[in-house]
PDB file of C-alpha atoms and ligand atoms in Angstrom:
ATOM      1  CA  MET G  26      -0.151  -0.001  -0.042  1.00 89.00           C
ATOM      2  CA  GLN G  27       1.200   3.549  -0.689  1.00 93.00           C
ATOM      3  CA  LEU G  28       0.077   6.801  -0.217  1.00 93.00           C
ATOM      4  CA  THR G  29       0.594   9.602  -2.832  1.00 93.00           C
ATOM      5  CA  TYR G  30       0.997  13.305  -1.632  1.00 94.00           C
ATOM      6  CA  ASN G  31       2.927  15.997  -3.650  1.00 90.00           C
ATOM      7  CA  ASN G  32       3.743  13.568  -6.472  1.00 90.00           C
ATOM      8  CA  LYS G  33       5.442  11.427  -4.155  1.00 91.00           C
ATOM      9  CA  ASP G  34       4.918   7.603  -3.228  1.00 94.00           C
ATOM     10  CA  TYR G  35       5.120   6.956   0.486  1.00 95.00           C
ATOM     11  CA  ASP G  36       4.772   3.472   1.705  1.00 95.00           C
ATOM     12  CA  ILE G  37       2.309   2.205   4.113  1.00 95.00           C
ATOM     13  CA  ILE G  38       3.606  -0.321   6.606  1.00 95.00           C
ATOM     14  CA  VAL G  39       0.908  -2.164   8.873  1.00 94.00           C
ATOM     15  CA  GLU G  40       1.861  -4.007  11.851  1.00 91.00           C
ATOM     16  CA  LYS G  41      -0.453  -6.033  13.473  1.00 89.00           C
ATOM     17  CA  LYS G  42      -0.278  -6.688  17.060  1.00 84.00           C
ATOM     18  CA  ARG G  43      -2.640  -9.045  19.224  1.00 81.00           C
ATOM     19  CA  GLY G  44      -1.830  -6.712  22.409  1.00 80.00           C
ATOM     20  CA  ASN G  45      -3.015  -3.416  20.562  1.00 81.00           C
ATOM     21  CA  ARG G  46      -5.963  -1.962  21.785  1.00 83.00           C
ATOM     22  CA  ASN G  47      -5.935   1.141  19.390  1.00 86.00           C
ATOM     23  CA  THR G  48      -4.574   1.920  16.016  1.00 90.00           C
ATOM     24  CA  TYR G  49      -2.225   4.489  15.542  1.00 91.00           C
ATOM     25  CA  ILE G  50      -0.671   6.286  12.681  1.00 94.00           C
ATOM     26  CA  ARG G  51       2.707   7.483  12.749  1.00 93.00           C
ATOM     27  CA  VAL G  52       5.254   8.978  10.159  1.00 92.00           C
ATOM     28  CA  LYS G  53       8.770   7.692  10.999  1.00 87.00           C
ATOM     29  CA  LYS G  54      12.186   8.681  10.206  1.00 79.00           C
ATOM     30  CA  ASP G  55      12.137   6.510   7.036  1.00 81.00           C
ATOM     31  CA  LEU G  56       9.669   8.749   5.804  1.00 89.00           C
ATOM     32  CA  CYS G  57       7.019   5.458   5.743  1.00 93.00           C
ATOM     33  CA  ILE G  58       3.490   5.714   7.226  1.00 95.00           C
ATOM     34  CA  HIS G  59       3.290   3.181  10.104  1.00 94.00           C
ATOM     35  CA  ILE G  60       0.025   1.791  11.316  1.00 94.00           C
ATOM     36  CA  THR G  61       0.098  -0.185  14.257  1.00 93.00           C
ATOM     37  CA  THR G  62      -3.145  -1.939  14.981  1.00 92.00           C
ATOM     38  CA  ASN G  63      -4.879  -4.758  16.301  1.00 89.00           C
ATOM     39  CA  TYR G  64      -4.522  -8.410  15.000  1.00 87.00           C
ATOM     40  CA  PHE G  65      -7.843  -8.518  13.826  1.00 88.00           C
ATOM     41  CA  THR G  66      -8.500  -5.074  12.154  1.00 89.00           C
ATOM     42  CA  PRO G  67      -9.557  -5.744   8.479  1.00 91.00           C
ATOM     43  CA  MET G  68      -7.623  -4.207   5.677  1.00 91.00           C
ATOM     44  CA  PHE G  69     -10.634  -2.073   4.544  1.00 93.00           C
ATOM     45  CA  SER G  70     -10.939  -0.307   8.003  1.00 92.00           C
ATOM     46  CA  ILE G  71      -7.266   0.497   7.588  1.00 93.00           C
ATOM     47  CA  GLU G  72      -7.956   1.937   4.002  1.00 93.00           C
ATOM     48  CA  LYS G  73     -10.818   3.771   5.273  1.00 94.00           C
ATOM     49  CA  LEU G  74      -8.862   5.237   8.394  1.00 93.00           C
ATOM     50  CA  ILE G  75      -5.827   6.213   5.690  1.00 95.00           C
ATOM     51  CA  ASN G  76      -8.594   8.062   3.443  1.00 95.00           C
ATOM     52  CA  ASP G  77     -10.239   9.444   6.602  1.00 96.00           C
ATOM     53  CA  ASN G  78      -6.999  10.920   7.813  1.00 95.00           C
ATOM     54  CA  TYR G  79      -5.630  11.830   4.656  1.00 96.00           C
ATOM     55  CA  LYS G  80      -4.942  15.514   5.615  1.00 96.00           C
ATOM     56  CA  GLN G  81      -3.246  14.923   8.811  1.00 95.00           C
ATOM     57  CA  ILE G  82      -0.867  12.138   7.187  1.00 96.00           C
ATOM     58  CA  CYS G  83       0.153  14.704   4.853  1.00 96.00           C
ATOM     59  CA  ASN G  84       1.021  17.097   7.467  1.00 94.00           C
ATOM     60  CA  MET G  85       2.912  14.226   9.502  1.00 93.00           C
ATOM     61  CA  ILE G  86       5.146  13.618   6.461  1.00 93.00           C
ATOM     62  CA  ASP G  87       5.629  17.744   6.081  1.00 89.00           C
ATOM     63  CA  SER G  88       6.963  18.057   9.809  1.00 85.00           C
ATOM     64  CA  GLN G  89       8.846  14.554   9.821  1.00 81.00           C
ATOM     65  CA  GLU G  90      10.797  16.165   6.454  1.00 80.00           C
ATOM     66  CA  ILE G  91      11.183  19.519   8.348  1.00 74.00           C
ATOM     67  CA  LYS G  92      12.629  17.898  11.160  1.00 70.00           C
ATOM     68  CA  GLN G  93      14.824  15.770   8.918  1.00 67.00           C
ATOM     69  CA  LYS G  94      16.391  18.994   7.313  1.00 62.00           C
ATOM     70  CA  ASN G  95      17.164  20.495  10.730  1.00 55.00           C
ATOM     71  CA  ASN G  96      19.018  17.760  12.196  1.00 53.00           C
ATOM     72  CA  ASN G  97      21.117  17.199   9.023  1.00 63.00           C
ATOM     73  CA  GLY G  98      23.886  20.040  10.369  1.00 76.00           C
ATOM     74  CA  PHE G  99      26.610  18.480  12.424  1.00 90.00           C
ATOM     75  CA  PHE G 100      26.259  19.756  16.141  1.00 93.00           C
ATOM     76  CA  TYR G 101      28.775  19.293  18.681  1.00 96.00           C
ATOM     77  CA  LEU G 102      28.703  20.900  22.120  1.00 96.00           C
ATOM     78  CA  GLY G 103      26.225  23.509  21.065  1.00 94.00           C
ATOM     79  CA  LYS G 104      27.529  24.657  18.131  1.00 94.00           C
ATOM     80  CA  GLN G 105      27.131  23.897  14.316  1.00 91.00           C
ATOM     81  CA  TYR G 106      29.639  22.958  11.810  1.00 91.00           C
ATOM     82  CA  ILE G 107      29.687  22.412   8.190  1.00 86.00           C
ATOM     83  CA  VAL G 108      31.144  18.926   7.519  1.00 84.00           C
ATOM     84  CA  ILE G 109      34.224  18.993   5.105  1.00 85.00           C
ATOM     85  CA  TYR G 110      35.477  15.636   3.825  1.00 82.00           C
ATOM     86  CA  THR G 111      39.160  15.430   3.588  1.00 85.00           C
ATOM     87  CA  ASP G 112      42.390  12.989   3.433  1.00 86.00           C
ATOM     88  CA  ILE G 113      43.573  13.629   6.662  1.00 87.00           C
ATOM     89  CA  LYS G 114      43.037  10.959   9.488  1.00 89.00           C
ATOM     90  CA  LYS G 115      41.811  13.144  12.203  1.00 91.00           C
ATOM     91  CA  VAL G 116      38.712  15.299  12.879  1.00 94.00           C
ATOM     92  CA  GLU G 117      39.801  18.937  13.443  1.00 95.00           C
ATOM     93  CA  PHE G 118      37.600  21.850  14.086  1.00 95.00           C
ATOM     94  CA  GLN G 119      38.043  25.259  12.341  1.00 93.00           C
ATOM     95  CA  ASN G 120      35.368  28.115  12.977  1.00 91.00           C
ATOM     96  CA  ASP G 121      32.161  27.041  11.586  1.00 89.00           C
ATOM     97  CA  LYS G 122      34.107  23.899   9.754  1.00 90.00           C
ATOM     98  CA  VAL G 123      34.972  20.490  10.672  1.00 90.00           C
ATOM     99  CA  TYR G 124      37.288  18.659   8.581  1.00 91.00           C
ATOM    100  CA  VAL G 125      36.795  14.829   8.736  1.00 89.00           C
ATOM    101  CA  PRO G 126      38.272  11.681   7.128  1.00 88.00           C
ATOM    102  CA  GLN G 127      36.323  10.185   4.298  1.00 83.00           C
ATOM    103  CA  ASP G 128      35.110   7.269   6.481  1.00 85.00           C
ATOM    104  CA  PHE G 129      33.686   9.352   9.265  1.00 88.00           C
ATOM    105  CA  GLU G 130      31.096   7.944  11.352  1.00 87.00           C
ATOM    106  CA  PRO G 131      29.381  10.771  13.609  1.00 90.00           C
ATOM    107  CA  ASP G 132      28.134   8.325  16.037  1.00 91.00           C
ATOM    108  CA  LYS G 133      31.104   6.581  16.499  1.00 93.00           C
ATOM    109  CA  TRP G 134      32.968   9.724  17.037  1.00 95.00           C
ATOM    110  CA  TYR G 135      30.441  11.223  19.180  1.00 96.00           C
ATOM    111  CA  LYS G 136      30.675   8.286  21.271  1.00 97.00           C
ATOM    112  CA  LYS G 137      34.277   8.494  21.792  1.00 96.00           C
ATOM    113  CA  GLN G 138      33.844  12.298  22.781  1.00 97.00           C
ATOM    114  CA  ALA G 139      31.119  11.565  24.941  1.00 98.00           C
ATOM    115  CA  LYS G 140      33.043   8.793  27.193  1.00 97.00           C
ATOM    116  CA  ASP G 141      35.414  11.244  28.670  1.00 97.00           C
ATOM    117  CA  LEU G 142      33.449  14.412  28.764  1.00 98.00           C
ATOM    118  CA  PHE G 143      29.997  12.840  30.222  1.00 98.00           C
ATOM    119  CA  LEU G 144      32.287  11.004  32.907  1.00 98.00           C
ATOM    120  CA  GLU G 145      33.825  14.205  34.095  1.00 98.00           C
ATOM    121  CA  HIS G 146      30.741  16.161  34.269  1.00 98.00           C
ATOM    122  CA  PHE G 147      28.900  13.021  36.066  1.00 98.00           C
ATOM    123  CA  GLU G 148      31.765  12.898  38.794  1.00 98.00           C
ATOM    124  CA  ASP G 149      31.681  16.681  39.280  1.00 98.00           C
ATOM    125  CA  LYS G 150      28.206  16.547  39.932  1.00 98.00           C
ATOM    126  CA  TYR G 151      28.374  13.489  42.048  1.00 98.00           C
ATOM    127  CA  ASN G 152      31.263  15.197  44.185  1.00 98.00           C
ATOM    128  CA  ASN G 153      29.286  18.356  44.600  1.00 97.00           C
ATOM    129  CA  PHE G 154      25.750  16.631  45.290  1.00 98.00           C
ATOM    130  CA  THR G 155      23.996  18.184  48.333  1.00 97.00           C
ATOM    131  CA  LYS G 156      22.793  14.947  49.447  1.00 97.00           C
ATOM    132  CA  HIS G 157      24.492  12.030  50.315  1.00 96.00           C
ATOM    133  CA  ILE G 158      23.769   9.240  47.649  1.00 96.00           C
ATOM    134  CA  PRO G 159      24.836   6.057  46.193  1.00 96.00           C
ATOM    135  CA  HIS G 160      27.625   6.351  43.580  1.00 97.00           C
ATOM    136  CA  PRO G 161      25.779   5.707  40.331  1.00 98.00           C
ATOM    137  CA  SER G 162      27.523   4.071  37.364  1.00 98.00           C
ATOM    138  CA  LEU G 163      27.328   5.758  34.031  1.00 98.00           C
ATOM    139  CA  ARG G 164      26.044   4.543  30.745  1.00 98.00           C
ATOM    140  CA  ILE G 165      25.713   6.441  27.411  1.00 98.00           C
ATOM    141  CA  ARG G 166      23.530   5.255  25.015  1.00 96.00           C
ATOM    142  CA  LYS G 167      21.660   6.784  21.853  1.00 94.00           C
ATOM    143  CA  MET G 168      18.010   7.061  22.679  1.00 93.00           C
ATOM    144  CA  THR G 169      14.937   8.400  20.859  1.00 88.00           C
ATOM    145  CA  SER G 170      12.734   9.742  23.499  1.00 88.00           C
ATOM    146  CA  ARG G 171      14.508  10.522  26.670  1.00 94.00           C
ATOM    147  CA  TRP G 172      17.477  12.599  27.829  1.00 96.00           C
ATOM    148  CA  GLY G 173      18.401  10.416  30.425  1.00 97.00           C
ATOM    149  CA  VAL G 174      17.023   7.474  32.749  1.00 97.00           C
ATOM    150  CA  CYS G 175      17.754   6.525  36.374  1.00 97.00           C
ATOM    151  CA  ASN G 176      17.538   2.951  37.510  1.00 96.00           C
ATOM    152  CA  THR G 177      17.114   3.470  40.875  1.00 95.00           C
ATOM    153  CA  ARG G 178      17.551  -0.130  41.848  1.00 95.00           C
ATOM    154  CA  SER G 179      20.813  -0.786  40.016  1.00 97.00           C
ATOM    155  CA  HIS G 180      22.115   2.860  40.503  1.00 97.00           C
ATOM    156  CA  VAL G 181      22.929   2.952  36.793  1.00 98.00           C
ATOM    157  CA  ILE G 182      22.470   6.368  34.891  1.00 98.00           C
ATOM    158  CA  THR G 183      21.874   6.218  31.397  1.00 98.00           C
ATOM    159  CA  LEU G 184      22.811   9.205  29.413  1.00 98.00           C
ATOM    160  CA  ASN G 185      21.307   9.891  26.024  1.00 97.00           C
ATOM    161  CA  LEU G 186      24.355  10.386  23.535  1.00 97.00           C
ATOM    162  CA  GLU G 187      22.409  13.132  21.762  1.00 95.00           C
ATOM    163  CA  LEU G 188      23.446  15.653  24.611  1.00 97.00           C
ATOM    164  CA  ILE G 189      26.848  15.848  23.058  1.00 97.00           C
ATOM    165  CA  LYS G 190      25.111  17.692  20.403  1.00 95.00           C
ATOM    166  CA  ARG G 191      24.221  20.431  22.947  1.00 96.00           C
ATOM    167  CA  ASP G 192      25.673  22.635  25.460  1.00 96.00           C
ATOM    168  CA  THR G 193      26.962  21.046  28.413  1.00 97.00           C
ATOM    169  CA  LYS G 194      24.734  22.964  30.772  1.00 97.00           C
ATOM    170  CA  TYR G 195      21.831  20.572  29.276  1.00 97.00           C
ATOM    171  CA  LEU G 196      24.300  17.767  30.262  1.00 98.00           C
ATOM    172  CA  ASP G 197      24.638  19.015  33.796  1.00 98.00           C
ATOM    173  CA  TYR G 198      20.608  19.330  34.005  1.00 98.00           C
ATOM    174  CA  VAL G 199      20.126  15.826  33.038  1.00 98.00           C
ATOM    175  CA  ILE G 200      22.674  14.571  35.268  1.00 98.00           C
ATOM    176  CA  VAL G 201      21.316  16.381  38.550  1.00 98.00           C
ATOM    177  CA  HIS G 202      17.821  15.374  37.339  1.00 98.00           C
ATOM    178  CA  GLU G 203      18.616  11.673  37.354  1.00 98.00           C
ATOM    179  CA  MET G 204      21.092  11.713  40.459  1.00 98.00           C
ATOM    180  CA  SER G 205      18.183  13.535  42.430  1.00 98.00           C
ATOM    181  CA  HIS G 206      16.266  10.394  41.548  1.00 98.00           C
ATOM    182  CA  LEU G 207      18.261   8.429  43.432  1.00 97.00           C
ATOM    183  CA  ILE G 208      16.494   9.961  46.441  1.00 97.00           C
ATOM    184  CA  HIS G 209      13.036  10.673  45.195  1.00 97.00           C
ATOM    185  CA  GLY G 210      11.967   8.337  42.470  1.00 94.00           C
ATOM    186  CA  ASP G 211       9.167  10.404  41.159  1.00 95.00           C
ATOM    187  CA  HIS G 212       8.530  14.210  40.345  1.00 96.00           C
ATOM    188  CA  SER G 213       7.163  15.456  43.335  1.00 97.00           C
ATOM    189  CA  ARG G 214       8.001  18.812  45.014  1.00 97.00           C
ATOM    190  CA  SER G 215      10.878  17.604  47.172  1.00 98.00           C
ATOM    191  CA  PHE G 216      12.224  15.973  43.944  1.00 98.00           C
ATOM    192  CA  TRP G 217      12.289  19.481  42.276  1.00 98.00           C
ATOM    193  CA  ASN G 218      13.537  21.206  45.591  1.00 98.00           C
ATOM    194  CA  LEU G 219      16.479  18.887  45.667  1.00 98.00           C
ATOM    195  CA  VAL G 220      17.090  19.401  42.042  1.00 98.00           C
ATOM    196  CA  GLU G 221      17.106  23.373  42.552  1.00 98.00           C
ATOM    197  CA  GLU G 222      19.551  22.577  45.585  1.00 97.00           C
ATOM    198  CA  ASN G 223      21.899  21.278  42.715  1.00 98.00           C
ATOM    199  CA  MET G 224      21.240  23.755  40.106  1.00 98.00           C
ATOM    200  CA  PRO G 225      19.331  26.636  41.154  1.00 97.00           C
ATOM    201  CA  ASP G 226      18.725  27.935  37.586  1.00 96.00           C
ATOM    202  CA  TYR G 227      17.505  24.399  36.430  1.00 97.00           C
ATOM    203  CA  LYS G 228      13.883  25.648  35.231  1.00 96.00           C
ATOM    204  CA  LYS G 229      15.600  27.530  32.539  1.00 96.00           C
ATOM    205  CA  TYR G 230      17.463  24.632  31.161  1.00 95.00           C
ATOM    206  CA  ARG G 231      14.490  22.235  31.500  1.00 94.00           C
ATOM    207  CA  ASP G 232      12.139  24.761  29.489  1.00 92.00           C
ATOM    208  CA  GLU G 233      14.896  25.123  26.890  1.00 93.00           C
ATOM    209  CA  MET G 234      14.970  21.472  26.519  1.00 91.00           C
ATOM    210  CA  LYS G 235      11.217  21.133  25.609  1.00 85.00           C
ATOM    211  CA  GLU G 236      12.085  23.131  22.494  1.00 78.00           C
ATOM    212  CA  PHE G 237      14.765  20.523  21.111  1.00 75.00           C
TER     213      PHE G 237
HETATM  214 ZN1   ZN C 318      12.574  12.241  35.799  1.00 54.27          ZN
END
């Protein structure tokens, strides 16, 4: 199945799962229309659903395409760079340009930088934390929907690799947020008070992160 919009054909992928109560339509990064629905939904009602929601689906395609255009730049610590491929073996920054080898893999490179940088900020925040907390261990992973996760039982804090693209103040905020979860598992008043104690202007960063 396909949907035609602006003279382009977009694939429709139907995923039927037994446990799904509702039907969802999403346009994902691959620019395909993903329909998740119940195992027993007949094809004709999926077709009807697509026709009924044609306009909304086109809007979803538009916003996914805009999102991808904006994400194509190379970001590092809050600055955007133009990527230039060269024959040199290492990565070099010069003003608004970054010179990279032909086989440059951004995520691999980001991960390497993040390992030291995140740990440095992590230890710093831990050492200056206003309350006694167990020493958490740090994991770094690329995540699509969260900046950080705290496992309050195993004391593992996972930070999103994507934070390397932003100014380090956001990294610090996420670290403080997740460390505060080691005392308060919820987002209660006392939780936010603890965050504030460790980062007085946290509200600003938290709100700015919502814009990303
Ligand atoms: Zn939280």
